[in-house]
Short mmCIF file of C-alpha atoms and ligand atoms in Angstrom, two decimals:
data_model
loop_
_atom_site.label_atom_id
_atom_site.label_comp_id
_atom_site.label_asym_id
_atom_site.label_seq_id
_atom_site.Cartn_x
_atom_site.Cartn_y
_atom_site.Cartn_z
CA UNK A 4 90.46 165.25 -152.68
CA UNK A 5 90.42 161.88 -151.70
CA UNK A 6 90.35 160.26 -148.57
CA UNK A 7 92.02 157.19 -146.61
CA UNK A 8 89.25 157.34 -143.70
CA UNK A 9 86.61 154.61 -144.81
CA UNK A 10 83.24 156.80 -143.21
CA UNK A 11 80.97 153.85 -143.98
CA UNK A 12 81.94 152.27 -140.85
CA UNK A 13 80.25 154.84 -138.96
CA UNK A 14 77.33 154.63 -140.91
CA UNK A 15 77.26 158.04 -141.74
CA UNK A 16 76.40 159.49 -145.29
CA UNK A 17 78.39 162.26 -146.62
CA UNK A 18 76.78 162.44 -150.16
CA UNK A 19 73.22 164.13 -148.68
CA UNK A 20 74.31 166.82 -146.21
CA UNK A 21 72.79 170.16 -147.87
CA UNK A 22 75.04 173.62 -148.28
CA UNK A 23 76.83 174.55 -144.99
CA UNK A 24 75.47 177.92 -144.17
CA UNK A 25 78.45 178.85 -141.83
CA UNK A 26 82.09 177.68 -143.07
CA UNK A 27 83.76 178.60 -140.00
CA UNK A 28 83.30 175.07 -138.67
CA UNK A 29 83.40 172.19 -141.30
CA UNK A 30 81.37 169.15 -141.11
CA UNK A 31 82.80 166.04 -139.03
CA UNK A 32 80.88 163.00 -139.62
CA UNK A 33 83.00 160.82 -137.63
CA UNK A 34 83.02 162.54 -134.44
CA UNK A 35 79.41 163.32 -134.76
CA UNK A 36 78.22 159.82 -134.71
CA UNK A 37 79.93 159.12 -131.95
CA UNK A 38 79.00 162.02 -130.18
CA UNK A 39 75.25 161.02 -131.02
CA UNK A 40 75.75 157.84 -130.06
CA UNK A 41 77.06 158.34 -126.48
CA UNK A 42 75.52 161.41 -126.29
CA UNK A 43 73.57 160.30 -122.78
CA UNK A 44 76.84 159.45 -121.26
CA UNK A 45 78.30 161.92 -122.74
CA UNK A 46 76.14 164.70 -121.01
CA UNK A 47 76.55 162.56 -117.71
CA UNK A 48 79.76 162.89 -117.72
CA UNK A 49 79.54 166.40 -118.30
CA UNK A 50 77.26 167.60 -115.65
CA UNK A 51 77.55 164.57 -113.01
CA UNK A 52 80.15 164.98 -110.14
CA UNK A 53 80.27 160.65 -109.92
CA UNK A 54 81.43 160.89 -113.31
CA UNK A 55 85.07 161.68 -114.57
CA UNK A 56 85.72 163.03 -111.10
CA UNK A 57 88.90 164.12 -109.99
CA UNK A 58 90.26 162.55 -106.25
CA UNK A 59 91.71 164.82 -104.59
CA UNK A 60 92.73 162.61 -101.95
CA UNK A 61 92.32 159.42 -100.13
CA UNK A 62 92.03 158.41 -96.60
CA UNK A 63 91.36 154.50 -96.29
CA UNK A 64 88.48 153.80 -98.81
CA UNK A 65 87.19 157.58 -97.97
CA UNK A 66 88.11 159.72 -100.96
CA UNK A 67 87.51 163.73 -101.16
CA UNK A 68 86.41 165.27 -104.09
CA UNK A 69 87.15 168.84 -103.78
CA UNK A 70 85.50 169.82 -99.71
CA UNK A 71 83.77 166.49 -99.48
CA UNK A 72 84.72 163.50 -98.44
CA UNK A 73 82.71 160.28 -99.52
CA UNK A 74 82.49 156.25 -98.90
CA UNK A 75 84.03 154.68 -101.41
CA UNK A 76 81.64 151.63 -103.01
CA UNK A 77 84.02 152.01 -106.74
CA UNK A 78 86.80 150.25 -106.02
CA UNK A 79 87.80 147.16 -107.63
CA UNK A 80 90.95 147.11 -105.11
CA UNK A 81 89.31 144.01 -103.35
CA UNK A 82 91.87 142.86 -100.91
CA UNK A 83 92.41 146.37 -100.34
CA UNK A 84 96.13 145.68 -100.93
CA UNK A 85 96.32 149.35 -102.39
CA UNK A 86 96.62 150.53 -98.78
CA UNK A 87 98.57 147.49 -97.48
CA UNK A 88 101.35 148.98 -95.62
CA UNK A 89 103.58 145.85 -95.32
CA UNK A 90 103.14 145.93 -99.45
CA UNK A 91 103.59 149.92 -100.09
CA UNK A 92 107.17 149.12 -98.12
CA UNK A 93 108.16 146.61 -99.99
CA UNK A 94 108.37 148.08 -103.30
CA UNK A 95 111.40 150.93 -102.92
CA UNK A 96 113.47 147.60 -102.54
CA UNK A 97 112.47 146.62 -105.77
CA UNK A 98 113.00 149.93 -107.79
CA UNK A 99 116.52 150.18 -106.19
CA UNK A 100 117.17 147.04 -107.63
CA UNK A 101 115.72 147.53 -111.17
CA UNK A 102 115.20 150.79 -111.44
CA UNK A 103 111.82 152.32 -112.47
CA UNK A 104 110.64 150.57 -115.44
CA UNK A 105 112.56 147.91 -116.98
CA UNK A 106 112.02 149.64 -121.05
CA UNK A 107 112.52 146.43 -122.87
CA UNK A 108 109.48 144.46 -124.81
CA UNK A 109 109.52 140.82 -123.27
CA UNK A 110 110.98 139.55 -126.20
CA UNK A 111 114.28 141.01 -125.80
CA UNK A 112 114.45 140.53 -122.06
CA UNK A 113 112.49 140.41 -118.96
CA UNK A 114 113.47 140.95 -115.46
CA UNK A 115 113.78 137.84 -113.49
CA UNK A 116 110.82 139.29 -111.48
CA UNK A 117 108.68 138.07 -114.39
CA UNK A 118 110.04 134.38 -113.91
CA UNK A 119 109.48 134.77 -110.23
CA UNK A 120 105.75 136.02 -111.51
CA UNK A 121 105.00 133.41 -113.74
CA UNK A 122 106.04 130.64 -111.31
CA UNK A 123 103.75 131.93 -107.93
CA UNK A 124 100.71 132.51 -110.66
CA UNK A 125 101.19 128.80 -112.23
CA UNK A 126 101.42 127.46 -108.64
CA UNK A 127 98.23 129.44 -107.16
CA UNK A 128 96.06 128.38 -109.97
CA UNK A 129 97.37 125.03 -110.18
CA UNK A 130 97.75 125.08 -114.14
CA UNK A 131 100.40 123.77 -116.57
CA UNK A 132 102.13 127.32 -117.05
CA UNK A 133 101.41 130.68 -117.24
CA UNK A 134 102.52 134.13 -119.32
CA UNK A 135 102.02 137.82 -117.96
CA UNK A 136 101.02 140.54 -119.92
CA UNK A 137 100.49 144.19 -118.94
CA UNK A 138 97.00 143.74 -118.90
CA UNK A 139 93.47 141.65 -119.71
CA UNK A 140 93.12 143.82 -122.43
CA UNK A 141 96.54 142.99 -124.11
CA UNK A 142 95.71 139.39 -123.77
CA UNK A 143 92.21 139.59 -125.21
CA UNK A 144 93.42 141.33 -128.45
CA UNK A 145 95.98 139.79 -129.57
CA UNK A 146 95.35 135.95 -127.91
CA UNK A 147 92.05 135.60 -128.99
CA UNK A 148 92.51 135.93 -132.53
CA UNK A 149 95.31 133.73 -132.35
CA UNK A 150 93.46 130.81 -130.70
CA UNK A 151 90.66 131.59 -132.78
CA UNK A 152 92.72 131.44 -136.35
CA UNK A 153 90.06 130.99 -139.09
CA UNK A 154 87.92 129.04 -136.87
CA UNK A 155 84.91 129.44 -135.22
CA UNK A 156 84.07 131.71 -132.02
CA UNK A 157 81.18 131.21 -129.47
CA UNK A 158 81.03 134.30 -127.40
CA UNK A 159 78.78 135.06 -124.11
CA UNK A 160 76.14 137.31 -125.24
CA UNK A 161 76.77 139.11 -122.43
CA UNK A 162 80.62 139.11 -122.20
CA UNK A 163 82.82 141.98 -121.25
CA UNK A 164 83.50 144.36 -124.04
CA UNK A 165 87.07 143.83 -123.85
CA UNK A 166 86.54 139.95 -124.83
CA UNK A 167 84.11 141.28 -127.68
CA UNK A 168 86.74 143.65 -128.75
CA UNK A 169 88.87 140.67 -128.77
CA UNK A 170 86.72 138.62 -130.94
CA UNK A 171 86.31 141.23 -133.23
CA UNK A 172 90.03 141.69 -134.06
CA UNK A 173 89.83 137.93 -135.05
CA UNK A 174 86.79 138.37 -137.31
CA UNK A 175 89.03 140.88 -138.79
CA UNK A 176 91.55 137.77 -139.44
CA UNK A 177 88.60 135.51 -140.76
CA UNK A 178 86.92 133.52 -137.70
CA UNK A 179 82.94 133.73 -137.38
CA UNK A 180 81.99 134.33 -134.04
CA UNK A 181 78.26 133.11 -132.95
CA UNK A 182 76.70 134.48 -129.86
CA UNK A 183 75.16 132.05 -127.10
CA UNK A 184 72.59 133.38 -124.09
CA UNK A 185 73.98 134.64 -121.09
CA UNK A 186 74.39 131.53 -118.04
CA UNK A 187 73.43 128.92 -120.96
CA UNK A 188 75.12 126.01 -121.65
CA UNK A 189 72.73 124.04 -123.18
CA UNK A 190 72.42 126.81 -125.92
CA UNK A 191 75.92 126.72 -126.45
CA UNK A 192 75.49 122.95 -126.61
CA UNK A 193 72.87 123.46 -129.07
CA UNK A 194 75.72 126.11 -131.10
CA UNK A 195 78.13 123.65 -131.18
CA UNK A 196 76.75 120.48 -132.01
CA UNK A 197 75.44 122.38 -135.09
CA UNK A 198 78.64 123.52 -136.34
CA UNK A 199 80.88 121.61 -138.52
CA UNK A 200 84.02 123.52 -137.92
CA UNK A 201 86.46 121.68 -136.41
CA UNK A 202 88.58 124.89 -134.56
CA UNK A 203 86.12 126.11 -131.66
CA UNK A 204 86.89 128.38 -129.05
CA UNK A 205 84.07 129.32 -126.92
CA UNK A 206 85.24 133.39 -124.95
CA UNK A 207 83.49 134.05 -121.98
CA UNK A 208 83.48 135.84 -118.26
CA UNK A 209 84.19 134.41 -114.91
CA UNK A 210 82.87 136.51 -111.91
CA UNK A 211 80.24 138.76 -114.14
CA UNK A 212 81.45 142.63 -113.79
CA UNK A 213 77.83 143.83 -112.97
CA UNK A 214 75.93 140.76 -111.62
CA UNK A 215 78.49 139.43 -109.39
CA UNK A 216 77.49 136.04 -110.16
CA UNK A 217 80.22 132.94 -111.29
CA UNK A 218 78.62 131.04 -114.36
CA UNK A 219 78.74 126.88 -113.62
CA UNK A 220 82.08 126.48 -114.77
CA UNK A 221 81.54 122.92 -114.96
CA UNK A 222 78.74 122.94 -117.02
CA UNK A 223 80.30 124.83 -119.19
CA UNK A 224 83.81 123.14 -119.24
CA UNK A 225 81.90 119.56 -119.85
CA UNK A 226 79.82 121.21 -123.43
CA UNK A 227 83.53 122.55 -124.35
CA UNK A 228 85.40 119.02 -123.83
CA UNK A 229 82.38 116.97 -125.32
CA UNK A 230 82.49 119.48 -128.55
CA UNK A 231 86.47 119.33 -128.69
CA UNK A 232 86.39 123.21 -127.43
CA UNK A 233 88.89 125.33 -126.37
CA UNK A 234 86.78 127.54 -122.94
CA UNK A 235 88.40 131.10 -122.53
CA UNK A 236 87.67 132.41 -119.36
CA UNK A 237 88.26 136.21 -117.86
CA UNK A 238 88.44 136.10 -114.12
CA UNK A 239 88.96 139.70 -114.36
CA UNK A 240 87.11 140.25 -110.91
CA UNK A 241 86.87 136.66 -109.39
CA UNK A 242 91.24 136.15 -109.13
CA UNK A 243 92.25 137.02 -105.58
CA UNK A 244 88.21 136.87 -104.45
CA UNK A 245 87.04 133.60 -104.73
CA UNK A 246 89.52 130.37 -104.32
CA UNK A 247 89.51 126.70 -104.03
CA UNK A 248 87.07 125.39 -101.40
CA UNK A 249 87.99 123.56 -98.60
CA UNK A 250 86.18 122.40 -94.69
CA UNK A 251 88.34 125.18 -92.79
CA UNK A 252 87.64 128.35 -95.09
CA UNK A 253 86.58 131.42 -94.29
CA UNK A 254 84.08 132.44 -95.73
CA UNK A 255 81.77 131.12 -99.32
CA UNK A 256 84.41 133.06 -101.37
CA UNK A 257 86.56 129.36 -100.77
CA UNK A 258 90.64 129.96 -100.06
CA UNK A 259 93.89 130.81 -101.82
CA UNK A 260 91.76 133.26 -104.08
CA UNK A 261 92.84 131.32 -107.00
CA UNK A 262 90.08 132.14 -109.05
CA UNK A 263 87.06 130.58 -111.05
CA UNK A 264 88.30 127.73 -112.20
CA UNK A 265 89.81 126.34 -108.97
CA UNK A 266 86.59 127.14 -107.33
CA UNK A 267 84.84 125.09 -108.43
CA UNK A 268 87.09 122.02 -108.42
CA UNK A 269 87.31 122.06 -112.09
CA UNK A 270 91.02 120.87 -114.09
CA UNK A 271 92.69 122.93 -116.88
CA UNK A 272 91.56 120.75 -119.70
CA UNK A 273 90.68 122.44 -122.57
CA UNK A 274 90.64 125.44 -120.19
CA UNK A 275 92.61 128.82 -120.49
CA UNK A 276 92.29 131.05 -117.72
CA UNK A 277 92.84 134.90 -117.69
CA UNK A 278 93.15 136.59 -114.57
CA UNK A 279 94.50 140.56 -113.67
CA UNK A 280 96.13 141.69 -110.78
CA UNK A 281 94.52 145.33 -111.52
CA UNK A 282 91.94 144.37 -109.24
CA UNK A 283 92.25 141.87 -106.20
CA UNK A 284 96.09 142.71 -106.33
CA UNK A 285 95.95 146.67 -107.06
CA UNK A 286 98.44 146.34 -109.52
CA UNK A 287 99.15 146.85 -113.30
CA UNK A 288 99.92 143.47 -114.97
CA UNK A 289 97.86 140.09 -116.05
CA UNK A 290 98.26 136.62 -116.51
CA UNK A 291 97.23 133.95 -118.93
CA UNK A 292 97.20 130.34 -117.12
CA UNK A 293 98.19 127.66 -120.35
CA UNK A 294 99.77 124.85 -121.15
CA UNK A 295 103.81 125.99 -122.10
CA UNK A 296 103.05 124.70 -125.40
CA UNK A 297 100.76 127.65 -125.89
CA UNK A 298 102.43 129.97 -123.74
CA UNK A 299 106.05 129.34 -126.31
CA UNK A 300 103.36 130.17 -129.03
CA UNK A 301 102.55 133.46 -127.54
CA UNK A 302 106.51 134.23 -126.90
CA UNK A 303 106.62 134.38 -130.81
CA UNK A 304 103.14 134.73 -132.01
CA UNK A 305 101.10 137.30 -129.25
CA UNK A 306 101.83 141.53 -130.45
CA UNK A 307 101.93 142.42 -126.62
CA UNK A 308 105.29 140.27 -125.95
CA UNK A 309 106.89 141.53 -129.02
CA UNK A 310 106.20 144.95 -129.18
CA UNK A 311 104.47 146.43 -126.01
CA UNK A 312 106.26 148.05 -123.38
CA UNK A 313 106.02 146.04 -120.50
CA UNK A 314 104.29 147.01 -116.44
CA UNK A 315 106.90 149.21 -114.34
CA UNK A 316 109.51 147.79 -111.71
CA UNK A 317 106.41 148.97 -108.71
CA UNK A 318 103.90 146.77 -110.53
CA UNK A 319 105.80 143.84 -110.60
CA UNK A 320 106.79 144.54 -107.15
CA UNK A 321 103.45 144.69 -105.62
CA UNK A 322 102.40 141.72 -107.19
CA UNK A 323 105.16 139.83 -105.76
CA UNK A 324 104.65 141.30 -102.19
CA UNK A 325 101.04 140.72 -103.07
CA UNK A 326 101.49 136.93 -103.15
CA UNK A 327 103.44 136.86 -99.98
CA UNK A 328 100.04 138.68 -98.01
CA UNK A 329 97.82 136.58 -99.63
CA UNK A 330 99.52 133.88 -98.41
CA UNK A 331 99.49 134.97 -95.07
CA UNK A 332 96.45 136.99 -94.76
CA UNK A 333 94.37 136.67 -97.71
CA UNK A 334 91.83 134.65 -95.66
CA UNK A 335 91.61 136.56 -93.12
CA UNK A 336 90.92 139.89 -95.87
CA UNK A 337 88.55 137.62 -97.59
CA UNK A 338 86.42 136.76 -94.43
CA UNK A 339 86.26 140.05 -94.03
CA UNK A 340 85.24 140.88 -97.41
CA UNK A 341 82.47 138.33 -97.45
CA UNK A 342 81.44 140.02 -94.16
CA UNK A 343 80.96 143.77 -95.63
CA UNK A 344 79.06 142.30 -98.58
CA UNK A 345 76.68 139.95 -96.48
CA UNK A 346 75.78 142.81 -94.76
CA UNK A 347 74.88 145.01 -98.01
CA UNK A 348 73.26 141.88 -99.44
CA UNK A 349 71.23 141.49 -95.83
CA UNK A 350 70.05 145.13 -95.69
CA UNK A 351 68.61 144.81 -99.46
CA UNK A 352 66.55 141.77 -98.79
CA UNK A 353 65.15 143.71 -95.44
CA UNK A 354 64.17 146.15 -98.11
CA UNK A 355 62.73 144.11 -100.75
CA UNK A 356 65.53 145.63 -103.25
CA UNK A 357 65.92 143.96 -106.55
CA UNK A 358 69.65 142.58 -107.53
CA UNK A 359 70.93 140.49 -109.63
CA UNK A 360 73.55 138.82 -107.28
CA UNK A 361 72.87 135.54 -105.95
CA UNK A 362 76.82 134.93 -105.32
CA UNK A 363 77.36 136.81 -101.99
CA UNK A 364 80.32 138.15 -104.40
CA UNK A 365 81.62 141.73 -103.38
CA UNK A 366 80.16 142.96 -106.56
CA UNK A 367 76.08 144.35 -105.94
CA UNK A 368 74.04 146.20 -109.05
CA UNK A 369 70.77 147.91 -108.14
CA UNK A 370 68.83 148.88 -111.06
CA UNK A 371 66.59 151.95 -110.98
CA UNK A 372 62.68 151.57 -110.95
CA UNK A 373 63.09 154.20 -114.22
CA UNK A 374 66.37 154.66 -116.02
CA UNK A 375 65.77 158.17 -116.62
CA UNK A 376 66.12 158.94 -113.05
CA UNK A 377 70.09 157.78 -113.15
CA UNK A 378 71.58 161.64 -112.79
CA UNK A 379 68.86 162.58 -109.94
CA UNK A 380 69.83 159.00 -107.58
CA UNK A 381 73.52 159.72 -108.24
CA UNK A 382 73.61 162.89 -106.94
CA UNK A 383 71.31 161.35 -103.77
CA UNK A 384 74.05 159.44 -103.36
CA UNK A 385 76.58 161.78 -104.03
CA UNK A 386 75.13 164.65 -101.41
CA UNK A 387 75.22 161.76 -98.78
CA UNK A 388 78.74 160.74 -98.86
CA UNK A 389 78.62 157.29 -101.37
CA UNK A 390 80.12 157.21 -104.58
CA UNK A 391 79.40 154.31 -106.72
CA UNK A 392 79.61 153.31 -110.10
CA UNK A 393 76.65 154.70 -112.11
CA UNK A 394 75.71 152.41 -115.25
CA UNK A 395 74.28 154.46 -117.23
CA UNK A 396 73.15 153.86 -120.90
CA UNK A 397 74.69 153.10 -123.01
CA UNK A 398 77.20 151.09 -120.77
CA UNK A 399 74.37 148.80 -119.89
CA UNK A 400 70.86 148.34 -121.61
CA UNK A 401 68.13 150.99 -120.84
CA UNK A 402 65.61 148.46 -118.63
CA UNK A 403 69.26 147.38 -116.52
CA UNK A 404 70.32 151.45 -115.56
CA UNK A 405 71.09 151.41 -111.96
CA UNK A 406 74.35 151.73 -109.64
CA UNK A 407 77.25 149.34 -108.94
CA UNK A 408 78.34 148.51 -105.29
CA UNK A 409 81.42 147.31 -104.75
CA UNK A 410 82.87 146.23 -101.54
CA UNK A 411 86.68 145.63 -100.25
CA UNK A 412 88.56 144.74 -97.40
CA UNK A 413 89.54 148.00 -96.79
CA UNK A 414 85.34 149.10 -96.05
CA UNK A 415 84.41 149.16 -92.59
CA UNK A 416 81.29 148.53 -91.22
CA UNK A 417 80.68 152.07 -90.44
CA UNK A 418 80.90 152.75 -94.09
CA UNK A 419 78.81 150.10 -95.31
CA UNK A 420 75.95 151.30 -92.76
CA UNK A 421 76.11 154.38 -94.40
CA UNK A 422 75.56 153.34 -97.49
CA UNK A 423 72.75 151.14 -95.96
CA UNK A 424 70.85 154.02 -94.67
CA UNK A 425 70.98 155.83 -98.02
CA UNK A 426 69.33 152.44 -99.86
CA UNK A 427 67.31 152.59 -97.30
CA UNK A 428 66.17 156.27 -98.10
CA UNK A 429 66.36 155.80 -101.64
CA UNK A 430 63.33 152.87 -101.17
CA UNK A 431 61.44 155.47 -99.86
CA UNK A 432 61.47 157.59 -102.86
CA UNK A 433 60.26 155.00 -104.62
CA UNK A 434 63.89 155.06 -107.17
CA UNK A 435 64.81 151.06 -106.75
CA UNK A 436 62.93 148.10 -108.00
CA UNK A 437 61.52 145.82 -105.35
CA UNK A 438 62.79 141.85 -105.43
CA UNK A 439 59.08 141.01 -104.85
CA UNK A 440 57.86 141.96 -108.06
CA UNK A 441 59.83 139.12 -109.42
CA UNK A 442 62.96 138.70 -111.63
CA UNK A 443 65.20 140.97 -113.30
CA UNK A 444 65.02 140.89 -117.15
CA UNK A 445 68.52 139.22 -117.02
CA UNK A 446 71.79 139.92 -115.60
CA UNK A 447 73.46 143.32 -116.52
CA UNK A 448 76.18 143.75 -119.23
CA UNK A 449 79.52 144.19 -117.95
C1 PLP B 27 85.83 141.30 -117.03
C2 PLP B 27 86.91 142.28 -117.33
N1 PLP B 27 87.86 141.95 -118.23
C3 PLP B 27 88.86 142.80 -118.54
C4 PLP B 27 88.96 144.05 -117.96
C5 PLP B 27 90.10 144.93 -118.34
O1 PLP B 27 91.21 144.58 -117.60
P1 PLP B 27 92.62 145.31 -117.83
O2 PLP B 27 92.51 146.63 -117.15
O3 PLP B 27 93.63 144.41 -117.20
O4 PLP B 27 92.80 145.43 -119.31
C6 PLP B 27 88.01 144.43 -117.01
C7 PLP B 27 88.12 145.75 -116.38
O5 PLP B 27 87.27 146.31 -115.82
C8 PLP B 27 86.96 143.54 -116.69
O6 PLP B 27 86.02 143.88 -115.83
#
């Protein structure tokens, strides 16, 4: 019988597996390398209550899981616009208007709410233009490999796996893609004046996902001008957070939240910018900040605007109503946010706790003295009331295992002393690594 599934991609051999002794259940190579492969998330997953959960219910950024109620450090809702009432009433206006979900692919029609979209995003981040997407991960499959062609790729070692996933589809379509060290850009200096290839596009992260750190955009945007490089940036988790900076801001995080790029004073040469509003905004759609020239491209060229179905009538809503708070209040949220994460950041220095953040961003990873330990400190956590984000192998590297903190506006301060007091116990196990005994290996994967 002969097969269309092409096993050698799983690196599994078929020819050498002796006699089956019991037919009842045939052989699946496929699933079981994966299985193997994942297999200590897998049984995390399985057995750990901070895992897969089920929310029963939420009640500000308290959520109850089955009888017990817990702090939530998860979120990525940073503004904490999820619970914003003057946004939840805005968008019933909105789906009497257009109905639920407007069922067309872009190319065939759009709302006018996606013009209205496009036009606040281009003026926030001060670029030429800008296209929306359902989401990051759209963009990164299907833009990448179109900006990439049959050219050449430098990619953050460390990038998110949605931009390597990215990168990989255009490998598929014939560019390379090289690899340059994490915060580096005299390495990718080194990369590019090596190469002879002409068509460079150099993929990497804004805010990191796990250290909370920005890289120096500048740096970075001066090695991809003086190389004649196009720099792709995913602000995933810095758009809405961290903004242009100015003498009357609130806080470090700078105003406007308009992201990376605007932070730190840089232009849009040879820049593309990708932002979401799944996080900051607490909505379901993205954006890609361009010059129209490549945003007409991507209205003929880009899979997602031809064929996907497109983010529902309450997504597009919130993201409208989420421009008019930020206008208004985003500051004020942001101050706040820098606040709650000061505090966090204050209480692990007391402590001598190792992180990699150096940002003051709302994003905190604490990585475990012994990465074998992660199940045991979860459920510390857990049985006290503060569910985080465990990053566990093989999501991160073994020597990086730990927990993700993540603050919002919508934290109080009673919350975040919670979670204080249980850092605070979990030093006195002896479970976190201490700041004093000097640097982290390097920043955690996102
Ligand atoms: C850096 C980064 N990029 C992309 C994504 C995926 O975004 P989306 O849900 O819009 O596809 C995430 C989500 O966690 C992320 O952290």
């Amino acid at each position: 019988m002969s097969s269309n599934l092409d096993l050698s991609a799983f690196h599994v051999s078929t020819r050498s597996v002796a006699p089956t002794p019991a037919p009842t259940q045939p052989r699946r190579p496929w699933i079981e390398h994966w299985i193997d492969t994942v297999r200590d998330l897998s049984s995390l997953k399985a057995t750990h209550p901070m895992m897969d959960a089920v929310i029963d219910e939420v009640d500000g950024r308290m959520i109850r899981i089955g009888d017990r109620w817990l702090a939530d450090f998860a979120s990525c809702n940073y503004l904490g616009f999820d619970l914003d009432r003057e946004i939840i009433d805005a968008v019933p206006a909105y789906l009497d208007a257009w109905g639920t979900h407007p069922s067309w692919s872009r190319l065939l029609g759009s709302p006018r709410l996606y013009e209205d979209i496009e036009e606040r995003v281009t003026e926030l981040v001060g670029s030429e233009d800008a296209l929306v997407l359902p989401t990051i991960t759209h963009i990164h499959m299907s833009v990448i490999p179109l900006l990439a062609a049959s050219g050449t790729i430098f990619l953050d070692q460390r990038a998110h796996k949605t931009i390597y996933d990215g990168c990989q589809v255009a490998r598929s379509r014939g560019a390379a893609v090289r690899r340059f060290r994490f915060e580096d850009p005299d390495h990718l200096d080194e990369l590019l004046r090596a190469e002879r290839d002409p068509t460079r596009l150099i993929c990497m992260d804004g805010v990191n996902s796990m250290t909370g750190n920005a890289p120096d955009i500048r740096a970075f945007a001066a090695v991809a001008r003086e190389h004649g490089a196009l720099l792709y940036v995913d602000d995933a988790h810095g758009f809405g957070v961290i903004g242009e900076r100015a003498p009357d801001e609130t806080s470090i995080y700078g105003k406007r939240g308009n992201s990376v790029v605007r932070h730190f004073d840089e232009s849009y040469e040879n820049i593309i910018l990708v932002g979401g509003f799944s996080k900051a905004y607490s909505s379901l759609l993205a954006f890609l900040a361009c010059p129209t020239e490549v945003k007409d491209l991507l209205k003929v060229a880009a899979p997602p605007y031809l064929y996907s179905g497109p983010s529902p009538v309450a997504s597009l809503a919130t993201v409208l109503a989420g421009f008019d708070v930020n206008e208004r209040r985003g500051d004020e949220l942001r101050r706040a946010l820098a606040g709650l994460t000061r505090r966090v950041l204050d209480c692990l220095e007391r402590l001598d706790v190792a992180t990699p953040n150096t940002s003051g961003f709302p994003i905190i990873e604490i990585p475990l003295r012994d990465h074998t330990r992660i199940a045991e400190v979860g459920n510390f956590l857990y049985d006290r009331g503060i569910y985080v984000t465990l990053a566990a192998y093989p999501l991160v590297p073994k020597d990086e295992v730990g927990f993700r903190v993540q603050l919002t506006a919508a934290n109080t301060e009673a919350e975040v002393d919670a979670l204080n007091a249980v850092l605070a116990e979990l030093v006195d196990r002896g479970e976190l690594r201490r700041a004093s005994e000097g640097p982290l290996h390097g920043a955690v994967i996102g």
